[in-house]
Amino acid sequence: MSRPLVVKVTCGSEDAERCNQGFTVAAAAVAAGAEVSLWLTGEAAWYGVPGRAEGIALPLATPLADLLAAVVAGGTVTVCTQCASRRGITAEQLLPGVVIRGAASFAEEVLQPDVQALVY
């Protein structure tokens, strides 16, 4: 049995390669059967909004929208409360299955026994 994985992505199109790496790891872990929680913070918060993930393209990489769909289908996807607020993103604007939660929820997740947390 694998341990839970929490992936926090802190960047967006300004660092498309690092952003895509975080999404790729989260989607690969879902495909492997792991319990996965993907957190979208900073500029990555925009990818919780419909149509935004389609705007990032990286040669030789799985499209971000496909990776996000895989994680939404098999794990959880959360947009940071403060990051959403700073960008004017509301819960009603998010993709189905994506939620807004704060730092206390993130801390609670990563402090659970046997959790692996990665930040991109």
mmCIF file of C-alpha atoms in Angstrom:
data_model
loop_
_atom_site.group_PDB
_atom_site.id
_atom_site.type_symbol
_atom_site.label_atom_id
_atom_site.label_comp_id
_atom_site.label_asym_id
_atom_site.label_seq_id
_atom_site.Cartn_x
_atom_site.Cartn_y
_atom_site.Cartn_z
ATOM 1 C CA MET A 1 0.000 0.000 0.000
ATOM 2 C CA SER A 2 1.331 3.440 -0.918
ATOM 3 C CA ARG A 3 1.348 6.395 1.403
ATOM 4 C CA PRO A 4 -0.749 9.506 0.727
ATOM 5 C CA LEU A 5 0.811 12.185 -1.462
ATOM 6 C CA VAL A 6 0.210 15.923 -1.184
ATOM 7 C CA VAL A 7 1.520 17.981 -4.115
ATOM 8 C CA LYS A 8 1.585 21.768 -3.882
ATOM 9 C CA VAL A 9 2.081 23.694 -7.128
ATOM 10 C CA THR A 10 3.056 27.323 -6.585
ATOM 11 C CA CYS A 11 3.697 28.522 -10.137
ATOM 12 C CA GLY A 12 1.847 28.990 -13.385
ATOM 13 C CA SER A 13 2.745 29.936 -16.942
ATOM 14 C CA GLU A 14 5.757 31.954 -15.710
ATOM 15 C CA ASP A 15 7.418 28.585 -14.967
ATOM 16 C CA ALA A 16 5.451 26.176 -17.147
ATOM 17 C CA GLU A 17 7.938 23.326 -16.854
ATOM 18 C CA ARG A 18 7.947 23.264 -13.047
ATOM 19 C CA CYS A 19 4.160 23.647 -12.999
ATOM 20 C CA ASN A 20 3.698 20.744 -15.411
ATOM 21 C CA GLN A 21 6.080 18.589 -13.370
ATOM 22 C CA GLY A 22 3.922 18.985 -10.270
ATOM 23 C CA PHE A 23 0.748 18.096 -12.158
ATOM 24 C CA THR A 24 2.520 15.142 -13.833
ATOM 25 C CA VAL A 25 3.668 13.702 -10.513
ATOM 26 C CA ALA A 26 0.180 14.092 -9.021
ATOM 27 C CA ALA A 27 -1.503 12.439 -12.031
ATOM 28 C CA ALA A 28 1.069 9.627 -12.135
ATOM 29 C CA ALA A 29 0.503 8.938 -8.443
ATOM 30 C CA VAL A 30 -3.275 8.794 -9.011
ATOM 31 C CA ALA A 31 -2.687 6.342 -11.865
ATOM 32 C CA ALA A 32 -0.551 4.242 -9.525
ATOM 33 C CA GLY A 33 -3.419 4.065 -7.039
ATOM 34 C CA ALA A 34 -2.106 6.502 -4.448
ATOM 35 C CA GLU A 35 -4.292 8.814 -2.398
ATOM 36 C CA VAL A 36 -3.433 12.216 -3.917
ATOM 37 C CA SER A 37 -4.200 15.777 -2.878
ATOM 38 C CA LEU A 38 -3.157 18.519 -5.301
ATOM 39 C CA TRP A 39 -2.964 22.076 -3.935
ATOM 40 C CA LEU A 40 -2.984 25.013 -6.362
ATOM 41 C CA THR A 41 -1.333 28.081 -4.840
ATOM 42 C CA GLY A 42 0.081 31.329 -6.156
ATOM 43 C CA GLU A 43 -0.358 31.628 -9.917
ATOM 44 C CA ALA A 44 -1.336 27.936 -10.095
ATOM 45 C CA ALA A 45 -4.631 28.919 -8.430
ATOM 46 C CA TRP A 46 -5.853 29.960 -11.888
ATOM 47 C CA TYR A 47 -5.826 26.317 -13.029
ATOM 48 C CA GLY A 48 -8.814 25.605 -10.816
ATOM 49 C CA VAL A 49 -10.885 27.835 -13.133
ATOM 50 C CA PRO A 50 -12.363 26.355 -16.354
ATOM 51 C CA GLY A 51 -10.350 27.026 -19.503
ATOM 52 C CA ARG A 52 -7.172 28.154 -17.732
ATOM 53 C CA ALA A 53 -5.226 24.864 -17.812
ATOM 54 C CA GLU A 54 -5.753 24.710 -21.581
ATOM 55 C CA GLY A 55 -3.763 27.935 -21.890
ATOM 56 C CA ILE A 56 -0.464 26.374 -20.868
ATOM 57 C CA ALA A 57 1.475 24.391 -23.460
ATOM 58 C CA LEU A 58 4.790 22.672 -22.948
ATOM 59 C CA PRO A 59 6.536 20.716 -25.705
ATOM 60 C CA LEU A 60 6.745 16.949 -25.125
ATOM 61 C CA ALA A 61 4.508 17.139 -22.042
ATOM 62 C CA THR A 62 1.024 15.846 -21.371
ATOM 63 C CA PRO A 63 -1.403 18.781 -21.578
ATOM 64 C CA LEU A 64 -2.007 20.356 -18.194
ATOM 65 C CA ALA A 65 -5.786 20.091 -18.627
ATOM 66 C CA ASP A 66 -5.498 16.303 -19.065
ATOM 67 C CA LEU A 67 -3.312 15.967 -15.970
ATOM 68 C CA LEU A 68 -5.709 18.102 -13.945
ATOM 69 C CA ALA A 69 -8.699 16.036 -15.095
ATOM 70 C CA ALA A 70 -6.943 12.852 -13.983
ATOM 71 C CA VAL A 71 -6.293 14.244 -10.509
ATOM 72 C CA VAL A 72 -9.835 15.611 -10.161
ATOM 73 C CA ALA A 73 -11.187 12.180 -11.147
ATOM 74 C CA GLY A 74 -9.018 10.174 -8.762
ATOM 75 C CA GLY A 75 -7.884 12.517 -6.016
ATOM 76 C CA THR A 76 -8.636 15.918 -4.566
ATOM 77 C CA VAL A 77 -7.794 19.355 -5.946
ATOM 78 C CA THR A 78 -7.773 22.421 -3.727
ATOM 79 C CA VAL A 79 -7.180 26.100 -4.432
ATOM 80 C CA CYS A 80 -5.629 28.079 -1.575
ATOM 81 C CA THR A 81 -8.088 30.469 0.092
ATOM 82 C CA GLN A 82 -5.760 33.478 0.179
ATOM 83 C CA CYS A 83 -4.488 32.824 -3.341
ATOM 84 C CA ALA A 84 -8.049 32.648 -4.669
ATOM 85 C CA SER A 85 -9.040 35.822 -2.819
ATOM 86 C CA ARG A 86 -6.037 37.778 -4.123
ATOM 87 C CA ARG A 87 -7.054 36.826 -7.659
ATOM 88 C CA GLY A 88 -10.777 37.374 -7.238
ATOM 89 C CA ILE A 89 -11.518 33.664 -7.724
ATOM 90 C CA THR A 90 -14.675 32.410 -6.032
ATOM 91 C CA ALA A 91 -15.868 28.874 -5.340
ATOM 92 C CA GLU A 92 -18.628 29.321 -7.930
ATOM 93 C CA GLN A 93 -16.011 29.896 -10.643
ATOM 94 C CA LEU A 94 -14.085 26.671 -10.030
ATOM 95 C CA LEU A 95 -14.142 23.486 -12.047
ATOM 96 C CA PRO A 96 -16.466 20.784 -10.699
ATOM 97 C CA GLY A 97 -14.601 18.827 -8.036
ATOM 98 C CA VAL A 98 -12.185 21.639 -7.148
ATOM 99 C CA VAL A 99 -12.574 23.313 -3.747
ATOM 100 C CA ILE A 100 -11.137 26.281 -1.867
ATOM 101 C CA ARG A 101 -9.502 25.644 1.506
ATOM 102 C CA GLY A 102 -6.953 27.410 3.668
ATOM 103 C CA ALA A 103 -3.544 26.905 5.187
ATOM 104 C CA ALA A 104 -4.909 25.099 8.243
ATOM 105 C CA SER A 105 -6.343 22.391 5.969
ATOM 106 C CA PHE A 106 -3.037 22.097 4.123
ATOM 107 C CA ALA A 107 -1.131 21.770 7.397
ATOM 108 C CA GLU A 108 -3.589 19.157 8.634
ATOM 109 C CA GLU A 109 -3.063 17.083 5.477
ATOM 110 C CA VAL A 110 0.734 17.200 5.433
ATOM 111 C CA LEU A 111 1.067 16.493 9.161
ATOM 112 C CA GLN A 112 -0.823 13.202 8.967
ATOM 113 C CA PRO A 113 1.282 10.083 9.580
ATOM 114 C CA ASP A 114 3.136 8.685 6.548
ATOM 115 C CA VAL A 115 2.150 11.533 4.199
ATOM 116 C CA GLN A 116 4.665 12.549 1.530
ATOM 117 C CA ALA A 117 4.484 16.249 0.626
ATOM 118 C CA LEU A 118 6.119 17.748 -2.468
ATOM 119 C CA VAL A 119 6.217 21.401 -3.494
ATOM 120 C CA TYR A 120 6.747 22.604 -7.065
#
